[in-house]
């Protein structure tokens, strides 16, 4: 294992959690009628779930 690679699974998991929280908060705002720029809440939620799965998988890879 490379000396700098220990933090990669944690970084991917943290990014996935951040994406998931962002997607959920955007979905709540959209439900209230507020407009947001950029990616949709569904895209953030999907990316968050994918990054969380990848982060968990990278612990064993």
mmCIF file of N, CA, C and O in Angstrom:
data_model
loop_
_atom_site.group_PDB
_atom_site.id
_atom_site.type_symbol
_atom_site.label_atom_id
_atom_site.label_comp_id
_atom_site.label_asym_id
_atom_site.label_seq_id
_atom_site.Cartn_x
_atom_site.Cartn_y
_atom_site.Cartn_z
ATOM 1 N N UNK A 1 0.842 -1.180 0.000
ATOM 2 C CA UNK A 1 0.000 0.000 0.000
ATOM 3 C C UNK A 1 0.888 1.244 0.000
ATOM 4 O O UNK A 1 1.830 1.347 0.762
ATOM 5 N N UNK A 2 0.562 2.166 -0.853
ATOM 6 C CA UNK A 2 1.291 3.426 -0.914
ATOM 7 C C UNK A 2 1.056 4.219 0.366
ATOM 8 O O UNK A 2 -0.011 4.163 0.964
ATOM 9 N N UNK A 3 2.038 4.977 0.790
ATOM 10 C CA UNK A 3 1.938 5.704 2.060
ATOM 11 C C UNK A 3 0.817 6.742 2.061
ATOM 12 O O UNK A 3 0.257 7.063 3.101
ATOM 13 N N UNK A 4 0.442 7.267 0.898
ATOM 14 C CA UNK A 4 -0.596 8.292 0.827
ATOM 15 C C UNK A 4 -1.979 7.730 0.490
ATOM 16 O O UNK A 4 -2.928 8.481 0.419
ATOM 17 N N UNK A 5 -2.080 6.449 0.281
ATOM 18 C CA UNK A 5 -3.360 5.905 -0.181
ATOM 19 C C UNK A 5 -4.323 5.551 0.949
ATOM 20 O O UNK A 5 -5.464 5.205 0.684
ATOM 21 N N UNK A 6 -3.910 5.645 2.196
ATOM 22 C CA UNK A 6 -4.792 5.283 3.302
ATOM 23 C C UNK A 6 -5.989 6.221 3.408
ATOM 24 O O UNK A 6 -7.048 5.833 3.877
ATOM 25 N N UNK A 7 -5.813 7.472 2.969
ATOM 26 C CA UNK A 7 -6.868 8.473 3.144
ATOM 27 C C UNK A 7 -7.878 8.479 2.009
ATOM 28 O O UNK A 7 -8.944 9.106 2.142
ATOM 29 N N UNK A 8 -7.607 7.811 0.921
ATOM 30 C CA UNK A 8 -8.483 7.864 -0.252
ATOM 31 C C UNK A 8 -9.884 7.315 0.034
ATOM 32 O O UNK A 8 -10.874 7.982 -0.297
ATOM 33 N N UNK A 9 -10.041 6.144 0.662
ATOM 34 C CA UNK A 9 -11.408 5.673 0.942
ATOM 35 C C UNK A 9 -12.186 6.641 1.827
ATOM 36 O O UNK A 9 -13.385 6.857 1.622
ATOM 37 N N UNK A 10 -11.509 7.249 2.798
ATOM 38 C CA UNK A 10 -12.182 8.211 3.667
ATOM 39 C C UNK A 10 -12.617 9.455 2.898
ATOM 40 O O UNK A 10 -13.704 9.984 3.127
ATOM 41 N N UNK A 11 -11.762 9.917 1.988
ATOM 42 C CA UNK A 11 -12.098 11.091 1.191
ATOM 43 C C UNK A 11 -13.288 10.812 0.272
ATOM 44 O O UNK A 11 -14.184 11.650 0.121
ATOM 45 N N UNK A 12 -13.315 9.634 -0.325
ATOM 46 C CA UNK A 12 -14.418 9.273 -1.217
ATOM 47 C C UNK A 12 -15.719 9.150 -0.416
ATOM 48 O O UNK A 12 -16.769 9.623 -0.849
ATOM 49 N N UNK A 13 -15.654 8.540 0.764
ATOM 50 C CA UNK A 13 -16.832 8.434 1.614
ATOM 51 C C UNK A 13 -17.327 9.810 2.051
ATOM 52 O O UNK A 13 -18.533 10.087 2.020
ATOM 53 N N UNK A 14 -16.412 10.675 2.458
ATOM 54 C CA UNK A 14 -16.795 12.023 2.879
ATOM 55 C C UNK A 14 -17.440 12.793 1.740
ATOM 56 O O UNK A 14 -18.454 13.481 1.924
ATOM 57 N N UNK A 15 -16.878 12.677 0.542
ATOM 58 C CA UNK A 15 -17.449 13.347 -0.615
ATOM 59 C C UNK A 15 -18.835 12.789 -0.945
ATOM 60 O O UNK A 15 -19.749 13.534 -1.298
ATOM 61 N N UNK A 16 -19.011 11.479 -0.805
ATOM 62 C CA UNK A 16 -20.315 10.869 -1.045
ATOM 63 C C UNK A 16 -21.358 11.341 -0.054
ATOM 64 O O UNK A 16 -22.501 11.628 -0.419
ATOM 65 N N UNK A 17 -20.965 11.431 1.215
ATOM 66 C CA UNK A 17 -21.896 11.926 2.233
ATOM 67 C C UNK A 17 -22.257 13.377 1.958
ATOM 68 O O UNK A 17 -23.423 13.777 2.075
ATOM 69 N N UNK A 18 -21.257 14.179 1.578
ATOM 70 C CA UNK A 18 -21.516 15.582 1.248
ATOM 71 C C UNK A 18 -22.488 15.684 0.066
ATOM 72 O O UNK A 18 -23.419 16.493 0.094
ATOM 73 N N UNK A 19 -22.274 14.887 -0.964
ATOM 74 C CA UNK A 19 -23.183 14.880 -2.120
ATOM 75 C C UNK A 19 -24.600 14.490 -1.715
ATOM 76 O O UNK A 19 -25.571 15.092 -2.164
ATOM 77 N N UNK A 20 -24.709 13.477 -0.885
ATOM 78 C CA UNK A 20 -26.020 13.007 -0.441
ATOM 79 C C UNK A 20 -26.747 14.084 0.360
ATOM 80 O O UNK A 20 -27.932 14.359 0.130
ATOM 81 N N UNK A 21 -26.052 14.725 1.277
ATOM 82 C CA UNK A 21 -26.655 15.798 2.078
ATOM 83 C C UNK A 21 -27.054 16.970 1.183
ATOM 84 O O UNK A 21 -28.140 17.550 1.350
ATOM 85 N N UNK A 22 -26.198 17.309 0.227
ATOM 86 C CA UNK A 22 -26.519 18.390 -0.703
ATOM 87 C C UNK A 22 -27.754 18.049 -1.524
ATOM 88 O O UNK A 22 -28.637 18.896 -1.719
ATOM 89 N N UNK A 23 -27.838 16.823 -2.000
ATOM 90 C CA UNK A 23 -29.002 16.402 -2.779
ATOM 91 C C UNK A 23 -30.286 16.442 -1.982
ATOM 92 O O UNK A 23 -31.328 16.898 -2.473
ATOM 93 N N UNK A 24 -30.218 16.005 -0.723
ATOM 94 C CA UNK A 24 -31.411 16.018 0.117
ATOM 95 C C UNK A 24 -31.832 17.450 0.421
ATOM 96 O O UNK A 24 -33.022 17.783 0.359
ATOM 97 N N UNK A 25 -30.871 18.316 0.728
ATOM 98 C CA UNK A 25 -31.230 19.708 1.019
ATOM 99 C C UNK A 25 -31.768 20.414 -0.222
ATOM 100 O O UNK A 25 -32.689 21.238 -0.121
ATOM 101 N N UNK A 26 -31.239 20.094 -1.389
ATOM 102 C CA UNK A 26 -31.778 20.675 -2.632
ATOM 103 C C UNK A 26 -33.191 20.167 -2.907
ATOM 104 O O UNK A 26 -34.024 20.909 -3.409
ATOM 105 N N UNK A 27 -33.456 18.893 -2.579
ATOM 106 C CA UNK A 27 -34.800 18.342 -2.771
ATOM 107 C C UNK A 27 -35.802 19.030 -1.854
ATOM 108 O O UNK A 27 -36.935 19.324 -2.264
ATOM 109 N N UNK A 28 -35.385 19.303 -0.622
ATOM 110 C CA UNK A 28 -36.262 20.005 0.319
ATOM 111 C C UNK A 28 -36.529 21.419 -0.172
ATOM 112 O O UNK A 28 -37.670 21.901 -0.131
ATOM 113 N N UNK A 29 -35.484 22.100 -0.650
ATOM 114 C CA UNK A 29 -35.665 23.456 -1.175
ATOM 115 C C UNK A 29 -36.565 23.456 -2.404
ATOM 116 O O UNK A 29 -37.386 24.353 -2.582
ATOM 117 N N UNK A 30 -36.407 22.456 -3.272
ATOM 118 C CA UNK A 30 -37.229 22.377 -4.485
ATOM 119 C C UNK A 30 -38.689 22.137 -4.121
ATOM 120 O O UNK A 30 -39.594 22.646 -4.791
ATOM 121 N N UNK A 31 -38.899 21.369 -3.072
ATOM 122 C CA UNK A 31 -40.269 21.104 -2.627
ATOM 123 C C UNK A 31 -40.928 22.382 -2.106
ATOM 124 O O UNK A 31 -42.138 22.562 -2.235
ATOM 125 N N UNK A 32 -40.118 23.275 -1.545
ATOM 126 C CA UNK A 32 -40.627 24.561 -1.056
ATOM 127 C C UNK A 32 -40.806 25.567 -2.188
ATOM 128 O O UNK A 32 -41.351 26.632 -1.975
ATOM 129 N N UNK A 33 -40.308 25.243 -3.368
ATOM 130 C CA UNK A 33 -40.465 26.114 -4.529
ATOM 131 C C UNK A 33 -39.267 26.984 -4.850
ATOM 132 O O UNK A 33 -39.324 27.803 -5.764
ATOM 133 N N UNK A 34 -38.158 26.814 -4.135
ATOM 134 C CA UNK A 34 -36.964 27.603 -4.407
ATOM 135 C C UNK A 34 -36.226 27.036 -5.623
ATOM 136 O O UNK A 34 -36.151 25.834 -5.813
ATOM 137 N N UNK A 35 -35.686 27.926 -6.427
ATOM 138 C CA UNK A 35 -34.924 27.519 -7.610
ATOM 139 C C UNK A 35 -33.450 27.365 -7.240
ATOM 140 O O UNK A 35 -32.912 28.126 -6.447
ATOM 141 N N UNK A 36 -32.805 26.358 -7.818
ATOM 142 C CA UNK A 36 -31.370 26.153 -7.628
ATOM 143 C C UNK A 36 -30.700 26.041 -8.986
ATOM 144 O O UNK A 36 -31.294 25.559 -9.946
ATOM 145 N N UNK A 37 -29.459 26.491 -9.043
ATOM 146 C CA UNK A 37 -28.685 26.390 -10.277
ATOM 147 C C UNK A 37 -27.847 25.124 -10.249
ATOM 148 O O UNK A 37 -27.534 24.593 -9.197
ATOM 149 N N UNK A 38 -27.477 24.653 -11.416
ATOM 150 C CA UNK A 38 -26.580 23.505 -11.496
ATOM 151 C C UNK A 38 -27.319 22.185 -11.574
ATOM 152 O O UNK A 38 -28.430 22.094 -12.087
ATOM 153 N N UNK A 39 -26.681 21.165 -11.025
ATOM 154 C CA UNK A 39 -27.239 19.809 -11.076
ATOM 155 C C UNK A 39 -28.523 19.713 -10.263
ATOM 156 O O UNK A 39 -28.717 20.438 -9.295
ATOM 157 N N UNK A 40 -29.361 18.785 -10.629
ATOM 158 C CA UNK A 40 -30.612 18.575 -9.904
ATOM 159 C C UNK A 40 -30.346 17.835 -8.595
ATOM 160 O O UNK A 40 -29.278 17.264 -8.385
ATOM 161 N N UNK A 41 -31.337 17.848 -7.723
ATOM 162 C CA UNK A 41 -31.195 17.147 -6.447
ATOM 163 C C UNK A 41 -31.069 15.644 -6.673
ATOM 164 O O UNK A 41 -30.320 14.963 -5.967
ATOM 165 N N UNK A 42 -31.765 15.132 -7.668
ATOM 166 C CA UNK A 42 -31.691 13.695 -7.969
ATOM 167 C C UNK A 42 -30.274 13.308 -8.397
ATOM 168 O O UNK A 42 -29.766 12.256 -7.995
ATOM 169 N N UNK A 43 -29.627 14.160 -9.186
ATOM 170 C CA UNK A 43 -28.257 13.869 -9.616
ATOM 171 C C UNK A 43 -27.300 13.842 -8.426
ATOM 172 O O UNK A 43 -26.430 12.964 -8.341
ATOM 173 N N UNK A 44 -27.468 14.784 -7.490
ATOM 174 C CA UNK A 44 -26.613 14.796 -6.307
ATOM 175 C C UNK A 44 -26.839 13.552 -5.452
ATOM 176 O O UNK A 44 -25.890 12.978 -4.913
ATOM 177 N N UNK A 45 -28.081 13.130 -5.313
ATOM 178 C CA UNK A 45 -28.380 11.946 -4.515
ATOM 179 C C UNK A 45 -27.776 10.701 -5.161
ATOM 180 O O UNK A 45 -27.152 9.872 -4.482
ATOM 181 N N UNK A 46 -27.916 10.576 -6.472
ATOM 182 C CA UNK A 46 -27.349 9.424 -7.182
ATOM 183 C C UNK A 46 -25.826 9.418 -7.063
ATOM 184 O O UNK A 46 -25.214 8.385 -6.772
ATOM 185 N N UNK A 47 -25.199 10.580 -7.265
ATOM 186 C CA UNK A 47 -23.744 10.661 -7.137
ATOM 187 C C UNK A 47 -23.299 10.352 -5.713
ATOM 188 O O UNK A 47 -22.284 9.670 -5.508
ATOM 189 N N UNK A 48 -24.047 10.840 -4.734
ATOM 190 C CA UNK A 48 -23.708 10.554 -3.345
ATOM 191 C C UNK A 48 -23.736 9.077 -3.038
ATOM 192 O O UNK A 48 -22.821 8.544 -2.410
ATOM 193 N N UNK A 49 -24.783 8.398 -3.484
ATOM 194 C CA UNK A 49 -24.890 6.962 -3.249
ATOM 195 C C UNK A 49 -23.760 6.221 -3.960
ATOM 196 O O UNK A 49 -23.135 5.318 -3.387
ATOM 197 N N UNK A 50 -23.456 6.610 -5.182
ATOM 198 C CA UNK A 50 -22.372 5.951 -5.920
ATOM 199 C C UNK A 50 -21.014 6.166 -5.251
ATOM 200 O O UNK A 50 -20.199 5.236 -5.159
ATOM 201 N N UNK A 51 -20.754 7.384 -4.774
ATOM 202 C CA UNK A 51 -19.485 7.645 -4.094
ATOM 203 C C UNK A 51 -19.400 6.903 -2.770
ATOM 204 O O UNK A 51 -18.326 6.433 -2.391
ATOM 205 N N UNK A 52 -20.517 6.784 -2.049
ATOM 206 C CA UNK A 52 -20.507 6.020 -0.798
ATOM 207 C C UNK A 52 -20.227 4.551 -1.076
ATOM 208 O O UNK A 52 -19.405 3.921 -0.390
ATOM 209 N N UNK A 53 -20.861 3.991 -2.089
ATOM 210 C CA UNK A 53 -20.603 2.592 -2.456
ATOM 211 C C UNK A 53 -19.149 2.410 -2.870
ATOM 212 O O UNK A 53 -18.486 1.457 -2.460
ATOM 213 N N UNK A 54 -18.629 3.338 -3.669
ATOM 214 C CA UNK A 54 -17.235 3.258 -4.114
ATOM 215 C C UNK A 54 -16.286 3.391 -2.932
ATOM 216 O O UNK A 54 -15.258 2.686 -2.863
ATOM 217 N N UNK A 55 -16.596 4.289 -1.990
ATOM 218 C CA UNK A 55 -15.753 4.462 -0.817
ATOM 219 C C UNK A 55 -15.699 3.217 0.044
ATOM 220 O O UNK A 55 -14.637 2.817 0.523
ATOM 221 N N UNK A 56 -16.845 2.590 0.243
ATOM 222 C CA UNK A 56 -16.883 1.347 1.024
ATOM 223 C C UNK A 56 -16.120 0.243 0.299
ATOM 224 O O UNK A 56 -15.342 -0.497 0.906
ATOM 225 N N UNK A 57 -16.313 0.151 -1.007
ATOM 226 C CA UNK A 57 -15.621 -0.871 -1.786
ATOM 227 C C UNK A 57 -14.098 -0.660 -1.765
ATOM 228 O O UNK A 57 -13.333 -1.614 -1.744
ATOM 229 N N UNK A 58 -13.673 0.616 -1.757
ATOM 230 C CA UNK A 58 -12.228 0.886 -1.834
ATOM 231 C C UNK A 58 -11.480 0.477 -0.575
ATOM 232 O O UNK A 58 -10.247 0.384 -0.588
ATOM 233 N N UNK A 59 -12.174 0.228 0.547
ATOM 234 C CA UNK A 59 -11.494 -0.281 1.737
ATOM 235 C C UNK A 59 -10.940 -1.681 1.493
ATOM 236 O O UNK A 59 -9.945 -2.064 2.091
ATOM 237 N N UNK A 60 -11.594 -2.447 0.637
ATOM 238 C CA UNK A 60 -11.174 -3.819 0.382
ATOM 239 C C UNK A 60 -10.441 -3.990 -0.946
ATOM 240 O O UNK A 60 -9.966 -5.066 -1.240
ATOM 241 N N UNK A 61 -10.371 -2.958 -1.741
ATOM 242 C CA UNK A 61 -9.728 -3.048 -3.054
ATOM 243 C C UNK A 61 -8.233 -2.862 -2.963
ATOM 244 O O UNK A 61 -7.695 -2.314 -2.066
#
